[in-house]
Amino acid sequence: MQINLAGHHVEITEALRESVNTKFAKLERHFDHINNVHVVLTVEKLNQIAEATAHLNGTELHAKAENADMYASIDALVNKLDKQVLKYKGKINQH
């Protein structure tokens, strides 16, 4: 799985990059057909926003999370995507 990480009004530090890579590894354990993920970290005033689009075989999943802390935003984002991945995996396993 390839992760494209971009920052908007925020500098992507090594710690942020490491955090994103570690969290998204959890998704890959649940579903290994994730081709690539485009992650955008944005700072708007007091909001730290993490957005991601995951490209899977046959579909795309998108999620967005906001928090005062960027790491909390990344956590929430991965949890949202994880739910979507598991739901999609359940759908394709039924067919």
CSV table of N, CA, C and O in Angstrom, one decimal:
chain,number,residue,atom,x,y,z
A,1,MET,N,0.8,-1.2,0.0
A,1,MET,CA,0.0,0.0,0.0
A,1,MET,C,0.9,1.2,0.0
A,1,MET,O,1.8,1.4,0.8
A,2,GLN,N,0.6,2.1,-0.9
A,2,GLN,CA,1.4,3.4,-1.0
A,2,GLN,C,0.6,4.5,-0.4
A,2,GLN,O,-0.6,4.6,-0.6
A,3,ILE,N,1.3,5.3,0.4
A,3,ILE,CA,0.6,6.4,1.1
A,3,ILE,C,1.2,7.7,0.6
A,3,ILE,O,2.4,7.9,0.6
A,4,ASN,N,0.3,8.5,0.0
A,4,ASN,CA,0.7,9.9,-0.5
A,4,ASN,C,0.2,10.8,0.6
A,4,ASN,O,-1.0,11.0,0.9
A,5,LEU,N,1.2,11.5,1.2
A,5,LEU,CA,0.9,12.4,2.3
A,5,LEU,C,1.1,13.9,1.9
A,5,LEU,O,2.2,14.2,1.4
A,6,ALA,N,0.1,14.7,2.1
A,6,ALA,CA,0.3,16.2,1.7
A,6,ALA,C,-0.1,17.0,2.9
A,6,ALA,O,-1.0,16.6,3.7
A,7,GLY,N,0.5,18.2,3.0
A,7,GLY,CA,0.1,19.1,4.1
A,7,GLY,C,-0.4,20.4,3.5
A,7,GLY,O,0.1,20.9,2.5
A,8,HIS,N,-1.5,20.9,4.1
A,8,HIS,CA,-2.0,22.2,3.7
A,8,HIS,C,-2.0,23.1,4.9
A,8,HIS,O,-2.7,22.9,5.9
A,9,HIS,N,-1.2,24.1,4.8
A,9,HIS,CA,-0.9,25.1,6.0
A,9,HIS,C,-0.3,24.3,7.2
A,9,HIS,O,-0.5,24.8,8.3
A,10,VAL,N,0.3,23.2,6.9
A,10,VAL,CA,1.0,22.5,8.0
A,10,VAL,C,2.3,21.8,7.4
A,10,VAL,O,2.2,21.4,6.3
A,11,GLU,N,3.3,21.8,8.2
A,11,GLU,CA,4.5,21.2,7.7
A,11,GLU,C,4.5,19.7,8.1
A,11,GLU,O,4.1,19.4,9.3
A,12,ILE,N,4.7,18.8,7.2
A,12,ILE,CA,4.7,17.4,7.5
A,12,ILE,C,6.0,17.0,8.1
A,12,ILE,O,7.0,16.9,7.5
A,13,THR,N,6.0,16.8,9.4
A,13,THR,CA,7.2,16.5,10.2
A,13,THR,C,7.4,15.0,10.1
A,13,THR,O,6.4,14.2,9.7
A,14,GLU,N,8.5,14.5,10.5
A,14,GLU,CA,8.8,13.1,10.4
A,14,GLU,C,7.9,12.3,11.4
A,14,GLU,O,7.4,11.2,11.1
A,15,ALA,N,7.6,13.0,12.5
A,15,ALA,CA,6.7,12.4,13.5
A,15,ALA,C,5.3,12.2,13.0
A,15,ALA,O,4.7,11.1,13.2
A,16,LEU,N,4.8,13.2,12.2
A,16,LEU,CA,3.5,13.1,11.6
A,16,LEU,C,3.4,12.0,10.6
A,16,LEU,O,2.5,11.2,10.5
A,17,ARG,N,4.5,11.9,9.7
A,17,ARG,CA,4.6,10.9,8.7
A,17,ARG,C,4.6,9.5,9.3
A,17,ARG,O,3.9,8.6,8.8
A,18,GLU,N,5.4,9.4,10.4
A,18,GLU,CA,5.5,8.1,11.0
A,18,GLU,C,4.2,7.7,11.6
A,18,GLU,O,3.8,6.5,11.5
A,19,SER,N,3.5,8.6,12.2
A,19,SER,CA,2.1,8.4,12.8
A,19,SER,C,1.2,7.9,11.8
A,19,SER,O,0.5,6.9,12.0
A,20,VAL,N,1.1,8.6,10.6
A,20,VAL,CA,0.2,8.2,9.5
A,20,VAL,C,0.5,6.8,9.0
A,20,VAL,O,-0.3,5.9,8.9
A,21,ASN,N,1.8,6.5,8.8
A,21,ASN,CA,2.2,5.2,8.3
A,21,ASN,C,1.8,4.1,9.3
A,21,ASN,O,1.4,3.0,8.9
A,22,THR,N,2.1,4.3,10.6
A,22,THR,CA,1.8,3.3,11.6
A,22,THR,C,0.3,3.1,11.7
A,22,THR,O,-0.2,1.9,11.7
A,23,LYS,N,-0.5,4.1,11.7
A,23,LYS,CA,-2.0,4.0,11.8
A,23,LYS,C,-2.6,3.3,10.6
A,23,LYS,O,-3.5,2.4,10.7
A,24,PHE,N,-2.1,3.6,9.4
A,24,PHE,CA,-2.7,3.1,8.2
A,24,PHE,C,-2.2,1.6,8.0
A,24,PHE,O,-2.9,0.9,7.2
A,25,ALA,N,-1.2,1.2,8.7
A,25,ALA,CA,-0.8,-0.2,8.6
A,25,ALA,C,-1.9,-1.1,9.2
A,25,ALA,O,-2.1,-2.2,8.8
A,26,LYS,N,-2.7,-0.6,10.1
A,26,LYS,CA,-3.8,-1.3,10.7
A,26,LYS,C,-4.8,-1.6,9.7
A,26,LYS,O,-5.4,-2.7,9.7
A,27,LEU,N,-5.1,-0.7,8.8
A,27,LEU,CA,-6.0,-0.9,7.7
A,27,LEU,C,-5.6,-2.0,6.8
A,27,LEU,O,-6.4,-2.9,6.4
A,28,GLU,N,-4.3,-2.1,6.5
A,28,GLU,CA,-3.8,-3.1,5.6
A,28,GLU,C,-3.9,-4.5,6.2
A,28,GLU,O,-4.0,-5.5,5.5
A,29,ARG,N,-3.8,-4.6,7.6
A,29,ARG,CA,-4.0,-5.9,8.2
A,29,ARG,C,-5.4,-6.4,8.0
A,29,ARG,O,-5.6,-7.6,7.9
A,30,HIS,N,-6.4,-5.5,8.0
A,30,HIS,CA,-7.8,-5.9,7.8
A,30,HIS,C,-8.1,-6.2,6.4
A,30,HIS,O,-9.0,-7.0,6.1
A,31,PHE,N,-7.5,-5.5,5.4
A,31,PHE,CA,-7.8,-5.7,4.0
A,31,PHE,C,-6.6,-5.4,3.2
A,31,PHE,O,-6.1,-4.2,3.2
A,32,ASP,N,-6.1,-6.4,2.5
A,32,ASP,CA,-4.8,-6.2,1.8
A,32,ASP,C,-4.9,-5.7,0.3
A,32,ASP,O,-4.0,-5.6,-0.4
A,33,HIS,N,-6.2,-5.4,-0.1
A,33,HIS,CA,-6.3,-5.0,-1.5
A,33,HIS,C,-6.4,-3.4,-1.6
A,33,HIS,O,-7.1,-2.9,-2.5
A,34,ILE,N,-5.8,-2.7,-0.7
A,34,ILE,CA,-5.7,-1.3,-0.8
A,34,ILE,C,-4.5,-0.9,-1.6
A,34,ILE,O,-3.4,-1.2,-1.3
A,35,ASN,N,-4.8,-0.3,-2.8
A,35,ASN,CA,-3.7,0.1,-3.7
A,35,ASN,C,-2.9,1.3,-3.2
A,35,ASN,O,-1.7,1.2,-3.1
A,36,ASN,N,-3.6,2.4,-3.0
A,36,ASN,CA,-2.9,3.6,-2.4
A,36,ASN,C,-3.9,4.4,-1.7
A,36,ASN,O,-5.1,4.3,-1.8
A,37,VAL,N,-3.4,5.3,-0.8
A,37,VAL,CA,-4.2,6.2,0.0
A,37,VAL,C,-3.6,7.6,-0.1
A,37,VAL,O,-2.4,7.8,-0.1
A,38,HIS,N,-4.5,8.5,-0.4
A,38,HIS,CA,-4.1,9.9,-0.5
A,38,HIS,C,-4.5,10.6,0.8
A,38,HIS,O,-5.7,10.7,1.0
A,39,VAL,N,-3.6,11.1,1.6
A,39,VAL,CA,-3.9,11.7,2.9
A,39,VAL,C,-3.5,13.2,2.8
A,39,VAL,O,-2.4,13.5,2.4
A,40,VAL,N,-4.5,14.0,3.3
A,40,VAL,CA,-4.2,15.5,3.3
A,40,VAL,C,-4.4,15.9,4.7
A,40,VAL,O,-5.5,15.7,5.3
A,41,LEU,N,-3.4,16.5,5.3
A,41,LEU,CA,-3.5,17.1,6.6
A,41,LEU,C,-3.6,18.6,6.5
A,41,LEU,O,-2.8,19.2,5.8
A,42,THR,N,-4.6,19.2,7.1
A,42,THR,CA,-4.9,20.7,7.0
A,42,THR,C,-5.1,21.3,8.3
A,42,THR,O,-5.6,20.7,9.2
A,43,VAL,N,-4.6,22.5,8.4
A,43,VAL,CA,-4.8,23.3,9.6
A,43,VAL,C,-5.7,24.5,9.2
A,43,VAL,O,-5.3,25.3,8.4
A,44,GLU,N,-6.8,24.7,9.9
A,44,GLU,CA,-7.7,25.8,9.6
A,44,GLU,C,-8.0,26.4,11.0
A,44,GLU,O,-8.7,25.9,11.8
A,45,LYS,N,-7.4,27.5,11.3
A,45,LYS,CA,-7.5,28.2,12.6
A,45,LYS,C,-7.2,27.2,13.7
A,45,LYS,O,-6.1,26.8,13.9
A,46,LEU,N,-8.2,26.8,14.5
A,46,LEU,CA,-8.0,25.9,15.6
A,46,LEU,C,-8.2,24.5,15.3
A,46,LEU,O,-8.0,23.6,16.1
A,47,ASN,N,-8.8,24.2,14.1
A,47,ASN,CA,-9.1,22.8,13.6
A,47,ASN,C,-7.9,22.2,12.9
A,47,ASN,O,-7.3,22.8,12.0
A,48,GLN,N,-7.7,21.0,13.4
A,48,GLN,CA,-6.7,20.1,12.7
A,48,GLN,C,-7.5,19.1,11.9
A,48,GLN,O,-8.2,18.3,12.5
A,49,ILE,N,-7.4,19.1,10.6
A,49,ILE,CA,-8.2,18.2,9.8
A,49,ILE,C,-7.4,17.2,9.1
A,49,ILE,O,-6.3,17.5,8.4
A,50,ALA,N,-7.8,16.0,9.1
A,50,ALA,CA,-7.2,14.9,8.4
A,50,ALA,C,-8.2,14.3,7.5
A,50,ALA,O,-9.3,14.0,7.8
A,51,GLU,N,-7.8,14.2,6.2
A,51,GLU,CA,-8.7,13.7,5.1
A,51,GLU,C,-8.0,12.6,4.4
A,51,GLU,O,-6.8,12.7,4.2
A,52,ALA,N,-8.7,11.6,3.9
A,52,ALA,CA,-8.0,10.5,3.2
A,52,ALA,C,-9.0,9.9,2.1
A,52,ALA,O,-10.2,9.8,2.4
A,53,THR,N,-8.4,9.6,1.0
A,53,THR,CA,-9.2,8.8,0.0
A,53,THR,C,-8.3,7.5,-0.2
A,53,THR,O,-7.2,7.6,-0.6
A,54,ALA,N,-9.0,6.4,0.0
A,54,ALA,CA,-8.3,5.1,-0.2
A,54,ALA,C,-8.8,4.5,-1.5
A,54,ALA,O,-10.0,4.4,-1.7
A,55,HIS,N,-7.9,4.1,-2.3
A,55,HIS,CA,-8.2,3.4,-3.6
A,55,HIS,C,-8.1,1.9,-3.4
A,55,HIS,O,-7.0,1.4,-3.2
A,56,LEU,N,-9.2,1.2,-3.5
A,56,LEU,CA,-9.3,-0.2,-3.4
A,56,LEU,C,-9.6,-0.8,-4.7
A,56,LEU,O,-10.0,-0.1,-5.6
A,57,ASN,N,-9.4,-2.1,-4.8
A,57,ASN,CA,-9.8,-2.8,-6.1
A,57,ASN,C,-11.3,-2.6,-6.3
A,57,ASN,O,-12.0,-3.2,-5.6
A,58,GLY,N,-11.7,-1.8,-7.2
A,58,GLY,CA,-13.1,-1.7,-7.5
A,58,GLY,C,-13.8,-0.5,-6.9
A,58,GLY,O,-15.0,-0.3,-7.2
A,59,THR,N,-13.2,0.2,-6.0
A,59,THR,CA,-13.9,1.3,-5.3
A,59,THR,C,-13.0,2.3,-4.7
A,59,THR,O,-11.8,2.0,-4.6
A,60,GLU,N,-13.5,3.4,-4.2
A,60,GLU,CA,-12.8,4.4,-3.5
A,60,GLU,C,-13.5,4.7,-2.2
A,60,GLU,O,-14.8,4.7,-2.2
A,61,LEU,N,-12.8,4.8,-1.1
A,61,LEU,CA,-13.4,5.2,0.2
A,61,LEU,C,-12.8,6.6,0.6
A,61,LEU,O,-11.6,6.8,0.4
A,62,HIS,N,-13.7,7.4,1.2
A,62,HIS,CA,-13.2,8.7,1.6
A,62,HIS,C,-13.7,9.0,3.0
A,62,HIS,O,-14.8,8.6,3.4
A,63,ALA,N,-12.8,9.6,3.8
A,63,ALA,CA,-13.2,9.9,5.2
A,63,ALA,C,-12.5,11.2,5.6
A,63,ALA,O,-11.5,11.6,5.0
A,64,LYS,N,-13.1,11.9,6.6
A,64,LYS,CA,-12.5,13.2,7.0
A,64,LYS,C,-12.8,13.3,8.5
A,64,LYS,O,-13.8,12.9,9.0
A,65,ALA,N,-11.8,13.8,9.3
A,65,ALA,CA,-11.9,13.9,10.7
A,65,ALA,C,-11.3,15.2,11.1
A,65,ALA,O,-10.3,15.7,10.6
A,66,GLU,N,-11.9,15.9,12.1
A,66,GLU,CA,-11.4,17.1,12.7
A,66,GLU,C,-11.3,17.0,14.2
A,66,GLU,O,-12.1,16.4,14.8
A,67,ASN,N,-10.2,17.7,14.7
A,67,ASN,CA,-10.0,17.7,16.1
A,67,ASN,C,-9.0,18.9,16.4
A,67,ASN,O,-8.4,19.4,15.5
A,68,ALA,N,-8.9,19.2,17.6
A,68,ALA,CA,-7.9,20.3,18.0
A,68,ALA,C,-6.5,19.8,17.9
A,68,ALA,O,-5.6,20.5,17.8
A,69,ASP,N,-6.3,18.4,18.0
A,69,ASP,CA,-5.0,17.8,17.9
A,69,ASP,C,-4.9,17.0,16.6
A,69,ASP,O,-5.8,16.2,16.3
A,70,MET,N,-3.8,17.2,15.9
A,70,MET,CA,-3.6,16.5,14.6
A,70,MET,C,-3.6,15.0,14.8
A,70,MET,O,-4.1,14.2,14.0
A,71,TYR,N,-2.9,14.5,15.9
A,71,TYR,CA,-2.8,13.1,16.1
A,71,TYR,C,-4.1,12.5,16.4
A,71,TYR,O,-4.4,11.4,15.9
A,72,ALA,N,-5.0,13.2,17.1
A,72,ALA,CA,-6.3,12.7,17.4
A,72,ALA,C,-7.2,12.7,16.1
A,72,ALA,O,-8.0,11.8,15.9
A,73,SER,N,-6.9,13.6,15.2
A,73,SER,CA,-7.6,13.7,13.9
A,73,SER,C,-7.2,12.5,13.1
A,73,SER,O,-8.1,11.8,12.4
A,74,ILE,N,-5.9,12.1,13.1
A,74,ILE,CA,-5.4,11.0,12.3
A,74,ILE,C,-6.1,9.7,12.9
A,74,ILE,O,-6.5,8.8,12.1
A,75,ASP,N,-6.1,9.6,14.2
A,75,ASP,CA,-6.7,8.4,14.8
A,75,ASP,C,-8.2,8.3,14.4
A,75,ASP,O,-8.6,7.2,14.0
A,76,ALA,N,-8.9,9.4,14.5
A,76,ALA,CA,-10.4,9.3,14.1
A,76,ALA,C,-10.5,9.0,12.7
A,76,ALA,O,-11.4,8.2,12.3
A,77,LEU,N,-9.7,9.5,11.8
A,77,LEU,CA,-9.7,9.3,10.4
A,77,LEU,C,-9.5,7.8,10.1
A,77,LEU,O,-10.3,7.2,9.3
A,78,VAL,N,-8.5,7.2,10.7
A,78,VAL,CA,-8.2,5.8,10.5
A,78,VAL,C,-9.4,4.9,11.0
A,78,VAL,O,-9.7,3.9,10.3
A,79,ASN,N,-10.0,5.3,12.1
A,79,ASN,CA,-11.1,4.5,12.6
A,79,ASN,C,-12.3,4.6,11.6
A,79,ASN,O,-12.9,3.6,11.4
A,80,LYS,N,-12.6,5.7,11.1
A,80,LYS,CA,-13.6,5.9,10.1
A,80,LYS,C,-13.4,5.0,8.9
A,80,LYS,O,-14.2,4.3,8.4
A,81,LEU,N,-12.1,5.1,8.3
A,81,LEU,CA,-11.8,4.4,7.1
A,81,LEU,C,-11.8,2.9,7.4
A,81,LEU,O,-12.2,2.1,6.6
A,82,ASP,N,-11.4,2.5,8.6
A,82,ASP,CA,-11.4,1.1,9.0
A,82,ASP,C,-12.8,0.5,9.0
A,82,ASP,O,-13.0,-0.6,8.5
A,83,LYS,N,-13.8,1.3,9.5
A,83,LYS,CA,-15.2,0.8,9.5
A,83,LYS,C,-15.6,0.6,8.0
A,83,LYS,O,-16.3,-0.3,7.7
A,84,GLN,N,-15.3,1.6,7.2
A,84,GLN,CA,-15.7,1.5,5.7
A,84,GLN,C,-15.0,0.3,5.1
A,84,GLN,O,-15.7,-0.4,4.3
A,85,VAL,N,-13.8,0.1,5.4
A,85,VAL,CA,-13.0,-1.0,4.8
A,85,VAL,C,-13.7,-2.3,5.2
A,85,VAL,O,-13.9,-3.2,4.3
A,86,LEU,N,-14.0,-2.5,6.5
A,86,LEU,CA,-14.6,-3.7,6.9
A,86,LEU,C,-16.0,-3.9,6.3
A,86,LEU,O,-16.4,-5.1,6.0
A,87,LYS,N,-16.7,-2.8,6.2
A,87,LYS,CA,-18.1,-2.9,5.6
A,87,LYS,C,-17.9,-3.4,4.1
A,87,LYS,O,-18.7,-4.3,3.6
A,88,TYR,N,-17.0,-2.8,3.4
A,88,TYR,CA,-16.8,-3.1,2.0
A,88,TYR,C,-16.3,-4.6,1.8
A,88,TYR,O,-16.8,-5.3,1.0
A,89,LYS,N,-15.4,-5.0,2.7
A,89,LYS,CA,-14.9,-6.4,2.7
A,89,LYS,C,-16.1,-7.3,3.0
A,89,LYS,O,-16.1,-8.4,2.3
A,90,GLY,N,-17.0,-7.0,3.9
A,90,GLY,CA,-18.2,-7.8,4.1
A,90,GLY,C,-19.0,-7.9,2.9
A,90,GLY,O,-19.6,-9.0,2.6
A,91,LYS,N,-19.2,-6.9,2.2
A,91,LYS,CA,-20.0,-6.9,1.0
A,91,LYS,C,-19.4,-7.8,-0.1
A,91,LYS,O,-20.1,-8.6,-0.7
A,92,ILE,N,-18.1,-7.7,-0.4
A,92,ILE,CA,-17.5,-8.4,-1.4
A,92,ILE,C,-17.4,-9.9,-1.1
A,92,ILE,O,-17.4,-10.8,-1.9
A,93,ASN,N,-17.4,-10.2,0.2
A,93,ASN,CA,-17.3,-11.6,0.7
A,93,ASN,C,-18.6,-12.3,0.6
A,93,ASN,O,-18.7,-13.6,0.5
A,94,GLN,N,-19.7,-11.6,0.5
A,94,GLN,CA,-21.0,-12.2,0.3
A,94,GLN,C,-21.3,-12.7,-1.1
A,94,GLN,O,-22.1,-13.5,-1.3
A,95,HIS,N,-20.6,-12.1,-2.0
A,95,HIS,CA,-20.8,-12.4,-3.5
A,95,HIS,C,-20.0,-13.6,-3.9
A,95,HIS,O,-18.9,-13.8,-3.5
